[in-house]
Amino acid sequence: MIDIKLIRSNPEVFKKACADKHIPDRIDEILAVDGKLKQAKQELQDIVTQKNAAGKEIAQIKDPAAKKAAVEKLNASKVREKELGELSIELEKQLEALMLRTPQPASAYTPVGPDASGNVVVRSWGKVREFGFEPKDHVTLGLELGILDIERGVKLAGSRNYILKGTGCLLHRAVLALAHDSMVAKGFEALTVPVMTREETFLGTGWFPEGKEQVYQVPADELFLVGTAEVPVTSLYSGEILDVKDLPLKYVAQSLCFRREAGSAGKDTSGLYRIHQFEKVEQVIICKNEAEESEKWHQQIVVNSEEVLQKLQLPHHVLEICTGDMGSAKYRMYDIETWMPSRKAYCETHSASNLHEFQARRLNLRFRDSDGTIKYCHTLNNTVIASPRILIAIMELYQNEDGSITVPDALKPYMCGVDVIRRDA
């Protein structure tokens, strides 16, 4: 949520943000509704003041006709007061609906671009493997090794579903455990959070209203299935005032995640890249409302994820995301893309966002500074690892000519003694 005072004082900044992020420009409409609301509230305040004064005056009037006229005027004021009260409520609803769809201007570092083509590679790590044989894709490997069953996953739950079996399931659990343990070792507090949460958590974190079509609903209980632990973790202290001495809060949460993938019909239908259910280890930071502070943590959470990929020896690069590809809520954003041989490309596996106070305003998430001033927090989040998408890179890059898969050294402590995944493992 944007501070309406900022829009009033410099509407052109927000009009540019709409243009840069390809979001409908509602700024003039916001200012018009805001103006009507201010006028209604001022008139309402004037009526209340006049009504209070009139009540005292009526008590002093002796002439019956004059008193009757004064009472009639007071009653008319009460009618107008009711009308203005109702109008103010309606205008507040209109303004909130408009404000919820107003984008945050991107940082000065963010490249202006139309879509993913405008993203900029910041750095790269690792060398893409050159195979001395014809490599297989992860679906072929998984089916031949008996560790992946897409047909029965689809039978149970429809398209974009799967089953991991045996050492495939072990590999999935291992990569999540490595990521989780790596974050705990860095001082992040581990959380287990609900994966069904109320609508206000999605509105507060900026996933609604635009992203509502991507979210599974549980209508009977008025709950929604999360697509990331960011939603419940960032909402933990909504409506509360934290103490500055307790900041930053650094959390890591592993959770199931659900996405409808609405609008992606016919896209990435084969394999584990674009699926409805997965597990993710997410890192979330809640810190002071200082640009330098949140920028420092933004850089750090990207490094945290890179270090996990480096432990796995997976080639990857970091992208600075441009305005046209970053979404409404983001102030600054990075993606990490990991090399996937079958796709012949670096593909998105991580997304790191600095949202400044955008989410905190919507969540009413605040802190009391050392001087007693109450301010909105800054919030940040990033994927540590998401599986099974990352298994595409692991399975394909660690495959052997005989169709087996060597377990990365970093995962061996979690694999129950399995060093190489074979058909008979």
Short mmCIF file of C-alpha atoms in Angstrom, two decimals, residues 230 248 274 313:
data_model
loop_
_atom_site.label_atom_id
_atom_site.label_comp_id
_atom_site.label_asym_id
_atom_site.label_seq_id
_atom_site.Cartn_x
_atom_site.Cartn_y
_atom_site.Cartn_z
CA GLU A 230 6.17 -15.53 2.56
CA PRO A 248 15.80 -7.45 12.22
CA ARG A 274 5.56 -25.83 -13.76
CA GLN A 313 27.74 -27.19 -7.65
#
